[in-house]
Structures are given as C-alpha cells and as structure tokens.
C-alpha cells in the first residue's frame, strides 16, 4: 500500500491499522553527505525504535559497510546491499510462511541471504572488457584503499569495507559527456546495467526497488496490511522510491 500526502492542504488525521516500514538510503540520506555522520538523525532513530517501526537500510554500500552502521545504530532489521544485489535477513526474523517460494534463501552465518545480483567476478570481467573497447572507466577493483579514500572521503577502515564487494562495481568514467550513452549501450549489450549516483555503478538485473518489493511482501505476510516510507537522494534510489 502506498500513501500519498498532499502538503498543499491542511494535515488530516488518517487512521491506519497495519505495520509501517521505513526504507532508507545511507549516503546523503540517513548519513550526512560529507561527514558520513547520522548525529542529526538520532531523535528520529529513537522515535522509530520507540514506535517499533523497522528501519531498513537499502544502499549501494557493501554488507560490511552496512553492518558497521547497523552496529553503531543498534539496528537488527533486514538490509539490502549494493543496489539491490543482496537481501540479508537475520535468522529467525521472519516465519517460514513469509519466505518467497521462488527465491532461494542461502544460510550464511547469522543471515538468510537472497542473492539477486550478478557476481562481482563477472562485473569485473565486463569492466575490463569496456576498457578494451576504449571507454575510460576505473572501478573500485582497480583502486588501492588509499585511492578509494581519496575519491570518496571515507576513512581508511570504511574504504577497506567498501572494496569488499559482492554484486556491484562502482566506477569512474573519464570520457566525454556525449560518450555516456554509448557506454550504457555497450553495458546493456553485455546483459548488465548501469546506474548513476555519486559514482557510476555496474550491476546485473537488480535494483533497490525489486529488493524492497520482496521485503515488503514478506512483512505483509507477517503483519497483514503494511505501509512503506522511502528515503533517498540519487537516481539509483528511484526504483526504491
């Protein structure tokens, strides 16, 4: 269920019986775009916890990066990594009847994992092929930790976590603006896709929206009626929103 609010009219109290879910991007949304701090969001985080509203991270960040922020925020809900490439669900979070029948859940440590994205080795291979075609592209896999720190502003520890990837290769494009369309076409001819936020991202047939839909359906089976809230700031958030 999607709720639309018309801010041009006086606020109306609308009764709702169901579960509210909040899906949020991290960089530039929950986290400050420059300091990567969530300090200003602390009152909202406390309110969500008090109201028992799940806060679900849905980011281009890696599993290790998101786990880092989950620990800092004491968040124990499912999360989506690398632009919808993976859904990580704490074991026992959902009853068995909530699990989708057509998507395998893989037991990985403390999680049940849905792998929706293309594996990272394949993405790296394609990025190298794009360079062979003359496109000036450079991904995280081509950079040292120090170079990732330089281009992102991340602390060294977080840059190391950002390089530990599964489903998505962020990359820089150093070519002419009118070459982007050709780059996207070349990627699509290889059966993959490109999104653009602060970086370009090379990924498979996955996006944040597909992952959010799967989790929303699982919550719906557990709680009945649900309403979703989405927070994002980049083009790669549009499928989620």
PDB file of C-alpha atoms in Angstrom:
ATOM      1  CA  UNK A   1       0.000   0.000   0.000  1.00  0.00           C
ATOM      2  CA  UNK A   2       1.337   3.461  -0.857  1.00  0.00           C
ATOM      3  CA  UNK A   3       0.186   6.597   0.969  1.00  0.00           C
ATOM      4  CA  UNK A   4       0.286   9.950  -0.814  1.00  0.00           C
ATOM      5  CA  UNK A   5       0.300  13.199   1.174  1.00  0.00           C
ATOM      6  CA  UNK A   6      -0.786  16.495  -0.368  1.00  0.00           C
ATOM      7  CA  UNK A   7       1.212  19.149   1.507  1.00  0.00           C
ATOM      8  CA  UNK A   8      -0.852  21.933  -0.067  1.00  0.00           C
ATOM      9  CA  UNK A   9      -3.834  21.007   2.102  1.00  0.00           C
ATOM     10  CA  UNK A  10      -4.222  21.146   5.898  1.00  0.00           C
ATOM     11  CA  UNK A  11      -2.996  17.978   7.554  1.00  0.00           C
ATOM     12  CA  UNK A  12      -5.677  15.364   8.091  1.00  0.00           C
ATOM     13  CA  UNK A  13      -5.534  12.539  10.599  1.00  0.00           C
ATOM     14  CA  UNK A  14      -5.950   9.329   8.611  1.00  0.00           C
ATOM     15  CA  UNK A  15      -6.466   6.144  10.645  1.00  0.00           C
ATOM     16  CA  UNK A  16      -4.216   3.274   9.640  1.00  0.00           C
ATOM     17  CA  UNK A  17      -4.204  -0.246  11.002  1.00  0.00           C
ATOM     18  CA  UNK A  18      -1.052  -2.048   9.976  1.00  0.00           C
ATOM     19  CA  UNK A  19       2.717  -2.045  10.082  1.00  0.00           C
ATOM     20  CA  UNK A  20       4.824   0.916   8.972  1.00  0.00           C
ATOM     21  CA  UNK A  21       8.200   0.198   7.317  1.00  0.00           C
ATOM     22  CA  UNK A  22      10.903   2.796   6.632  1.00  0.00           C
ATOM     23  CA  UNK A  23      13.379   2.020   3.827  1.00  0.00           C
ATOM     24  CA  UNK A  24      16.329   4.405   3.667  1.00  0.00           C
ATOM     25  CA  UNK A  25      19.406   5.012   1.580  1.00  0.00           C
ATOM     26  CA  UNK A  26      22.530   5.818   3.609  1.00  0.00           C
ATOM     27  CA  UNK A  27      24.928   8.240   1.858  1.00  0.00           C
ATOM     28  CA  UNK A  28      23.326  11.662   1.560  1.00  0.00           C
ATOM     29  CA  UNK A  29      20.103  10.480   3.205  1.00  0.00           C
ATOM     30  CA  UNK A  30      20.437   8.966   6.670  1.00  0.00           C
ATOM     31  CA  UNK A  31      24.161   9.819   6.645  1.00  0.00           C
ATOM     32  CA  UNK A  32      25.459  13.352   6.097  1.00  0.00           C
ATOM     33  CA  UNK A  33      26.893  13.589   2.577  1.00  0.00           C
ATOM     34  CA  UNK A  34      30.254  14.980   3.749  1.00  0.00           C
ATOM     35  CA  UNK A  35      30.850  13.721   7.296  1.00  0.00           C
ATOM     36  CA  UNK A  36      29.037  10.344   6.976  1.00  0.00           C
ATOM     37  CA  UNK A  37      27.528  11.119  10.395  1.00  0.00           C
ATOM     38  CA  UNK A  38      23.982  10.246  11.485  1.00  0.00           C
ATOM     39  CA  UNK A  39      24.055  12.505  14.557  1.00  0.00           C
ATOM     40  CA  UNK A  40      21.286  14.815  13.355  1.00  0.00           C
ATOM     41  CA  UNK A  41      19.013  11.812  12.790  1.00  0.00           C
ATOM     42  CA  UNK A  42      19.268  10.499  16.362  1.00  0.00           C
ATOM     43  CA  UNK A  43      15.867  11.911  17.520  1.00  0.00           C
ATOM     44  CA  UNK A  44      14.161  10.223  14.548  1.00  0.00           C
ATOM     45  CA  UNK A  45      16.020   6.958  15.184  1.00  0.00           C
ATOM     46  CA  UNK A  46      14.881   6.985  18.820  1.00  0.00           C
ATOM     47  CA  UNK A  47      11.286   7.661  17.778  1.00  0.00           C
ATOM     48  CA  UNK A  48      11.288   4.789  15.265  1.00  0.00           C
ATOM     49  CA  UNK A  49      12.640   2.455  17.948  1.00  0.00           C
ATOM     50  CA  UNK A  50      10.030   3.600  20.474  1.00  0.00           C
ATOM     51  CA  UNK A  51       7.230   3.055  17.937  1.00  0.00           C
ATOM     52  CA  UNK A  52       8.624  -0.343  16.876  1.00  0.00           C
ATOM     53  CA  UNK A  53       8.927   0.775  13.245  1.00  0.00           C
ATOM     54  CA  UNK A  54      11.563  -1.221  11.317  1.00  0.00           C
ATOM     55  CA  UNK A  55      14.292   0.927   9.764  1.00  0.00           C
ATOM     56  CA  UNK A  56      15.579  -0.978   6.736  1.00  0.00           C
ATOM     57  CA  UNK A  57      18.842   0.108   5.127  1.00  0.00           C
ATOM     58  CA  UNK A  58      18.760  -0.059   1.323  1.00  0.00           C
ATOM     59  CA  UNK A  59      22.062   1.168  -0.017  1.00  0.00           C
ATOM     60  CA  UNK A  60      24.773   0.822  -2.644  1.00  0.00           C
ATOM     61  CA  UNK A  61      27.088   0.088   0.286  1.00  0.00           C
ATOM     62  CA  UNK A  62      28.510  -3.376   0.898  1.00  0.00           C
ATOM     63  CA  UNK A  63      27.459  -5.861   3.537  1.00  0.00           C
ATOM     64  CA  UNK A  64      30.438  -4.966   5.743  1.00  0.00           C
ATOM     65  CA  UNK A  65      29.742  -1.242   5.480  1.00  0.00           C
ATOM     66  CA  UNK A  66      26.079  -1.646   6.365  1.00  0.00           C
ATOM     67  CA  UNK A  67      26.898  -3.999   9.245  1.00  0.00           C
ATOM     68  CA  UNK A  68      29.187  -1.260  10.579  1.00  0.00           C
ATOM     69  CA  UNK A  69      26.324   1.259  10.681  1.00  0.00           C
ATOM     70  CA  UNK A  70      23.833  -1.316  11.971  1.00  0.00           C
ATOM     71  CA  UNK A  71      26.136  -1.864  14.941  1.00  0.00           C
ATOM     72  CA  UNK A  72      26.516   1.872  15.591  1.00  0.00           C
ATOM     73  CA  UNK A  73      22.740   2.411  15.386  1.00  0.00           C
ATOM     74  CA  UNK A  74      21.827  -0.831  17.195  1.00  0.00           C
ATOM     75  CA  UNK A  75      19.743  -1.863  14.204  1.00  0.00           C
ATOM     76  CA  UNK A  76      18.766  -5.547  13.949  1.00  0.00           C
ATOM     77  CA  UNK A  77      16.433  -5.483  10.933  1.00  0.00           C
ATOM     78  CA  UNK A  78      16.961  -6.906   7.407  1.00  0.00           C
ATOM     79  CA  UNK A  79      19.005  -4.823   4.971  1.00  0.00           C
ATOM     80  CA  UNK A  80      19.654  -4.522   1.234  1.00  0.00           C
ATOM     81  CA  UNK A  81      23.186  -4.233  -0.124  1.00  0.00           C
ATOM     82  CA  UNK A  82      24.805  -2.960  -3.305  1.00  0.00           C
ATOM     83  CA  UNK A  83      21.799  -1.502  -5.131  1.00  0.00           C
ATOM     84  CA  UNK A  84      19.509  -4.465  -4.550  1.00  0.00           C
ATOM     85  CA  UNK A  85      22.122  -7.150  -5.202  1.00  0.00           C
ATOM     86  CA  UNK A  86      21.599  -8.892  -1.890  1.00  0.00           C
ATOM     87  CA  UNK A  87      18.956  -9.094   0.841  1.00  0.00           C
ATOM     88  CA  UNK A  88      20.309 -10.053   4.272  1.00  0.00           C
ATOM     89  CA  UNK A  89      17.756 -11.258   6.811  1.00  0.00           C
ATOM     90  CA  UNK A  90      18.727 -12.119  10.393  1.00  0.00           C
ATOM     91  CA  UNK A  91      17.996 -15.805  11.017  1.00  0.00           C
ATOM     92  CA  UNK A  92      14.569 -16.383  12.529  1.00  0.00           C
ATOM     93  CA  UNK A  93      13.378 -12.844  11.739  1.00  0.00           C
ATOM     94  CA  UNK A  94      10.510 -13.971   9.501  1.00  0.00           C
ATOM     95  CA  UNK A  95       8.330 -17.061   9.991  1.00  0.00           C
ATOM     96  CA  UNK A  96       8.720 -19.697   7.293  1.00  0.00           C
ATOM     97  CA  UNK A  97       5.349 -18.808   5.737  1.00  0.00           C
ATOM     98  CA  UNK A  98       6.677 -15.329   4.896  1.00  0.00           C
ATOM     99  CA  UNK A  99       9.524 -16.579   2.733  1.00  0.00           C
ATOM    100  CA  UNK A 100       9.116 -16.347  -1.059  1.00  0.00           C
ATOM    101  CA  UNK A 101       8.805 -19.729  -2.740  1.00  0.00           C
ATOM    102  CA  UNK A 102      10.604 -18.735  -5.954  1.00  0.00           C
ATOM    103  CA  UNK A 103      13.774 -17.186  -4.489  1.00  0.00           C
ATOM    104  CA  UNK A 104      16.267 -19.395  -2.634  1.00  0.00           C
ATOM    105  CA  UNK A 105      17.403 -18.333   0.821  1.00  0.00           C
ATOM    106  CA  UNK A 106      21.028 -19.234   1.440  1.00  0.00           C
ATOM    107  CA  UNK A 107      22.219 -19.717   5.013  1.00  0.00           C
ATOM    108  CA  UNK A 108      25.296 -17.525   5.524  1.00  0.00           C
ATOM    109  CA  UNK A 109      26.412 -17.183   9.133  1.00  0.00           C
ATOM    110  CA  UNK A 110      23.818 -15.230  11.073  1.00  0.00           C
ATOM    111  CA  UNK A 111      21.768 -14.426   7.947  1.00  0.00           C
ATOM    112  CA  UNK A 112      19.407 -15.900   5.427  1.00  0.00           C
ATOM    113  CA  UNK A 113      20.534 -14.324   2.159  1.00  0.00           C
ATOM    114  CA  UNK A 114      18.786 -13.742  -1.157  1.00  0.00           C
ATOM    115  CA  UNK A 115      21.361 -13.225  -3.900  1.00  0.00           C
ATOM    116  CA  UNK A 116      19.607 -11.190  -6.598  1.00  0.00           C
ATOM    117  CA  UNK A 117      22.622  -9.633  -8.291  1.00  0.00           C
ATOM    118  CA  UNK A 118      25.350 -10.699 -10.703  1.00  0.00           C
ATOM    119  CA  UNK A 119      28.510 -11.973  -9.001  1.00  0.00           C
ATOM    120  CA  UNK A 120      31.367  -9.499  -8.635  1.00  0.00           C
ATOM    121  CA  UNK A 121      33.887 -11.507 -10.684  1.00  0.00           C
ATOM    122  CA  UNK A 122      31.611 -11.221 -13.727  1.00  0.00           C
ATOM    123  CA  UNK A 123      31.209  -7.484 -13.225  1.00  0.00           C
ATOM    124  CA  UNK A 124      34.970  -7.009 -13.033  1.00  0.00           C
ATOM    125  CA  UNK A 125      35.453  -9.004 -16.229  1.00  0.00           C
ATOM    126  CA  UNK A 126      32.955  -6.820 -18.086  1.00  0.00           C
ATOM    127  CA  UNK A 127      34.521  -3.599 -16.782  1.00  0.00           C
ATOM    128  CA  UNK A 128      37.878  -4.735 -18.175  1.00  0.00           C
ATOM    129  CA  UNK A 129      36.186  -5.516 -21.496  1.00  0.00           C
ATOM    130  CA  UNK A 130      34.739  -1.993 -21.566  1.00  0.00           C
ATOM    131  CA  UNK A 131      38.239  -0.573 -21.192  1.00  0.00           C
ATOM    132  CA  UNK A 132      39.293  -2.777 -24.097  1.00  0.00           C
ATOM    133  CA  UNK A 133      36.553  -1.121 -26.157  1.00  0.00           C
ATOM    134  CA  UNK A 134      38.098   2.285 -25.453  1.00  0.00           C
ATOM    135  CA  UNK A 135      35.949   3.511 -22.554  1.00  0.00           C
ATOM    136  CA  UNK A 136      37.921   5.348 -19.851  1.00  0.00           C
ATOM    137  CA  UNK A 137      36.490   3.550 -16.820  1.00  0.00           C
ATOM    138  CA  UNK A 138      38.129   2.758 -13.481  1.00  0.00           C
ATOM    139  CA  UNK A 139      36.382   0.738 -10.805  1.00  0.00           C
ATOM    140  CA  UNK A 140      36.950   0.134  -7.101  1.00  0.00           C
ATOM    141  CA  UNK A 141      38.660  -3.109  -8.061  1.00  0.00           C
ATOM    142  CA  UNK A 142      41.311  -1.078  -9.942  1.00  0.00           C
ATOM    143  CA  UNK A 143      41.997   1.199  -6.981  1.00  0.00           C
ATOM    144  CA  UNK A 144      44.082   0.831  -3.851  1.00  0.00           C
ATOM    145  CA  UNK A 145      42.470   1.514  -0.483  1.00  0.00           C
ATOM    146  CA  UNK A 146      44.237   4.887  -0.457  1.00  0.00           C
ATOM    147  CA  UNK A 147      42.742   5.796  -3.840  1.00  0.00           C
ATOM    148  CA  UNK A 148      39.239   4.880  -2.650  1.00  0.00           C
ATOM    149  CA  UNK A 149      39.815   7.125   0.386  1.00  0.00           C
ATOM    150  CA  UNK A 150      40.851   9.947  -1.945  1.00  0.00           C
ATOM    151  CA  UNK A 151      37.857   9.731  -4.291  1.00  0.00           C
ATOM    152  CA  UNK A 152      35.217   9.087  -1.605  1.00  0.00           C
ATOM    153  CA  UNK A 153      36.395  10.871   1.527  1.00  0.00           C
ATOM    154  CA  UNK A 154      35.862   7.689   3.527  1.00  0.00           C
ATOM    155  CA  UNK A 155      38.050   6.756   6.463  1.00  0.00           C
ATOM    156  CA  UNK A 156      40.588   4.040   5.635  1.00  0.00           C
ATOM    157  CA  UNK A 157      38.685   1.357   7.580  1.00  0.00           C
ATOM    158  CA  UNK A 158      35.476   2.153   5.723  1.00  0.00           C
ATOM    159  CA  UNK A 159      37.281   2.261   2.370  1.00  0.00           C
ATOM    160  CA  UNK A 160      38.536  -1.273   3.037  1.00  0.00           C
ATOM    161  CA  UNK A 161      34.941  -2.359   3.710  1.00  0.00           C
ATOM    162  CA  UNK A 162      33.776  -0.588   0.545  1.00  0.00           C
ATOM    163  CA  UNK A 163      36.201  -2.621  -1.565  1.00  0.00           C
ATOM    164  CA  UNK A 164      34.846  -5.934  -0.239  1.00  0.00           C
ATOM    165  CA  UNK A 165      32.120  -6.254  -2.865  1.00  0.00           C
ATOM    166  CA  UNK A 166      29.646  -8.928  -3.989  1.00  0.00           C
ATOM    167  CA  UNK A 167      27.149  -7.559  -6.567  1.00  0.00           C
ATOM    168  CA  UNK A 168      28.055  -4.050  -7.738  1.00  0.00           C
ATOM    169  CA  UNK A 169      31.138  -2.299  -9.104  1.00  0.00           C
ATOM    170  CA  UNK A 170      31.255   1.477  -8.606  1.00  0.00           C
ATOM    171  CA  UNK A 171      33.382   3.146 -11.264  1.00  0.00           C
ATOM    172  CA  UNK A 172      34.589   6.494 -12.533  1.00  0.00           C
ATOM    173  CA  UNK A 173      34.147   7.488 -16.156  1.00  0.00           C
ATOM    174  CA  UNK A 174      36.750   9.892 -17.524  1.00  0.00           C
ATOM    175  CA  UNK A 175      35.417  10.315 -21.047  1.00  0.00           C
ATOM    176  CA  UNK A 176      33.336  12.892 -22.918  1.00  0.00           C
ATOM    177  CA  UNK A 177      29.799  13.573 -21.747  1.00  0.00           C
ATOM    178  CA  UNK A 178      28.378  12.501 -25.089  1.00  0.00           C
ATOM    179  CA  UNK A 179      30.090   9.131 -24.687  1.00  0.00           C
ATOM    180  CA  UNK A 180      27.934   8.073 -21.733  1.00  0.00           C
ATOM    181  CA  UNK A 181      25.090   6.916 -23.979  1.00  0.00           C
ATOM    182  CA  UNK A 182      27.483   4.658 -25.898  1.00  0.00           C
ATOM    183  CA  UNK A 183      28.878   3.332 -22.626  1.00  0.00           C
ATOM    184  CA  UNK A 184      25.412   2.446 -21.341  1.00  0.00           C
ATOM    185  CA  UNK A 185      24.562   0.748 -24.638  1.00  0.00           C
ATOM    186  CA  UNK A 186      27.779  -1.310 -24.512  1.00  0.00           C
ATOM    187  CA  UNK A 187      26.946  -2.435 -20.967  1.00  0.00           C
ATOM    188  CA  UNK A 188      23.404  -3.402 -21.914  1.00  0.00           C
ATOM    189  CA  UNK A 189      24.703  -5.432 -24.864  1.00  0.00           C
ATOM    190  CA  UNK A 190      26.625  -7.484 -22.314  1.00  0.00           C
ATOM    191  CA  UNK A 191      23.428  -8.170 -20.353  1.00  0.00           C
ATOM    192  CA  UNK A 192      24.203  -5.797 -17.492  1.00  0.00           C
ATOM    193  CA  UNK A 193      23.052  -2.336 -16.461  1.00  0.00           C
ATOM    194  CA  UNK A 194      24.420   0.995 -15.224  1.00  0.00           C
ATOM    195  CA  UNK A 195      23.080   3.359 -12.580  1.00  0.00           C
ATOM    196  CA  UNK A 196      24.473   6.740 -11.674  1.00  0.00           C
ATOM    197  CA  UNK A 197      24.720   8.419  -8.298  1.00  0.00           C
ATOM    198  CA  UNK A 198      27.911   9.924  -6.924  1.00  0.00           C
ATOM    199  CA  UNK A 199      29.610   7.178  -8.966  1.00  0.00           C
ATOM    200  CA  UNK A 200      28.527   5.095 -11.908  1.00  0.00           C
ATOM    201  CA  UNK A 201      27.600   1.564 -10.840  1.00  0.00           C
ATOM    202  CA  UNK A 202      27.897  -1.574 -12.953  1.00  0.00           C
ATOM    203  CA  UNK A 203      25.416  -4.264 -11.920  1.00  0.00           C
ATOM    204  CA  UNK A 204      23.156  -7.016 -13.165  1.00  0.00           C
ATOM    205  CA  UNK A 205      19.378  -7.195 -13.483  1.00  0.00           C
ATOM    206  CA  UNK A 206      18.727  -5.967  -9.974  1.00  0.00           C
ATOM    207  CA  UNK A 207      17.802  -2.688  -8.330  1.00  0.00           C
ATOM    208  CA  UNK A 208      16.688  -1.357  -4.972  1.00  0.00           C
ATOM    209  CA  UNK A 209      13.015  -1.442  -5.959  1.00  0.00           C
ATOM    210  CA  UNK A 210      12.947  -5.198  -6.582  1.00  0.00           C
ATOM    211  CA  UNK A 211      14.573  -5.906  -3.229  1.00  0.00           C
ATOM    212  CA  UNK A 212      12.203  -3.529  -1.426  1.00  0.00           C
ATOM    213  CA  UNK A 213       9.197  -5.211  -3.064  1.00  0.00           C
ATOM    214  CA  UNK A 214      10.366  -8.633  -1.859  1.00  0.00           C
ATOM    215  CA  UNK A 215      10.847  -7.452   1.727  1.00  0.00           C
ATOM    216  CA  UNK A 216       7.555  -5.548   1.725  1.00  0.00           C
ATOM    217  CA  UNK A 217       5.750  -8.701   0.618  1.00  0.00           C
ATOM    218  CA  UNK A 218       7.417 -10.695   3.402  1.00  0.00           C
ATOM    219  CA  UNK A 219       6.342  -8.144   6.013  1.00  0.00           C
ATOM    220  CA  UNK A 220       2.850  -8.152   4.518  1.00  0.00           C
ATOM    221  CA  UNK A 221       2.575 -11.911   5.007  1.00  0.00           C
ATOM    222  CA  UNK A 222       3.644 -11.491   8.620  1.00  0.00           C
ATOM    223  CA  UNK A 223       1.625  -8.399   9.593  1.00  0.00           C
ATOM    224  CA  UNK A 224      -1.147  -8.123   7.004  1.00  0.00           C
ATOM    225  CA  UNK A 225      -1.503  -4.508   5.919  1.00  0.00           C
ATOM    226  CA  UNK A 226       1.734  -2.510   5.643  1.00  0.00           C
ATOM    227  CA  UNK A 227       2.637   0.996   4.572  1.00  0.00           C
ATOM    228  CA  UNK A 228       6.107   1.863   3.263  1.00  0.00           C
ATOM    229  CA  UNK A 229       8.170   5.036   3.530  1.00  0.00           C
ATOM    230  CA  UNK A 230      11.172   5.516   1.240  1.00  0.00           C
ATOM    231  CA  UNK A 231      14.058   7.960   1.716  1.00  0.00           C
ATOM    232  CA  UNK A 232      16.692   8.561  -0.958  1.00  0.00           C
ATOM    233  CA  UNK A 233      18.610  11.269  -2.797  1.00  0.00           C
ATOM    234  CA  UNK A 234      20.053   9.811  -6.029  1.00  0.00           C
ATOM    235  CA  UNK A 235      18.879   8.386  -9.362  1.00  0.00           C
ATOM    236  CA  UNK A 236      19.705   4.866  -8.157  1.00  0.00           C
ATOM    237  CA  UNK A 237      17.091   5.380  -5.400  1.00  0.00           C
ATOM    238  CA  UNK A 238      14.270   5.936  -7.897  1.00  0.00           C
ATOM    239  CA  UNK A 239      13.278   2.238  -8.189  1.00  0.00           C
ATOM    240  CA  UNK A 240      13.002   2.108  -4.397  1.00  0.00           C
ATOM    241  CA  UNK A 241      11.004   5.314  -4.203  1.00  0.00           C
TER     242      UNK A 241
END
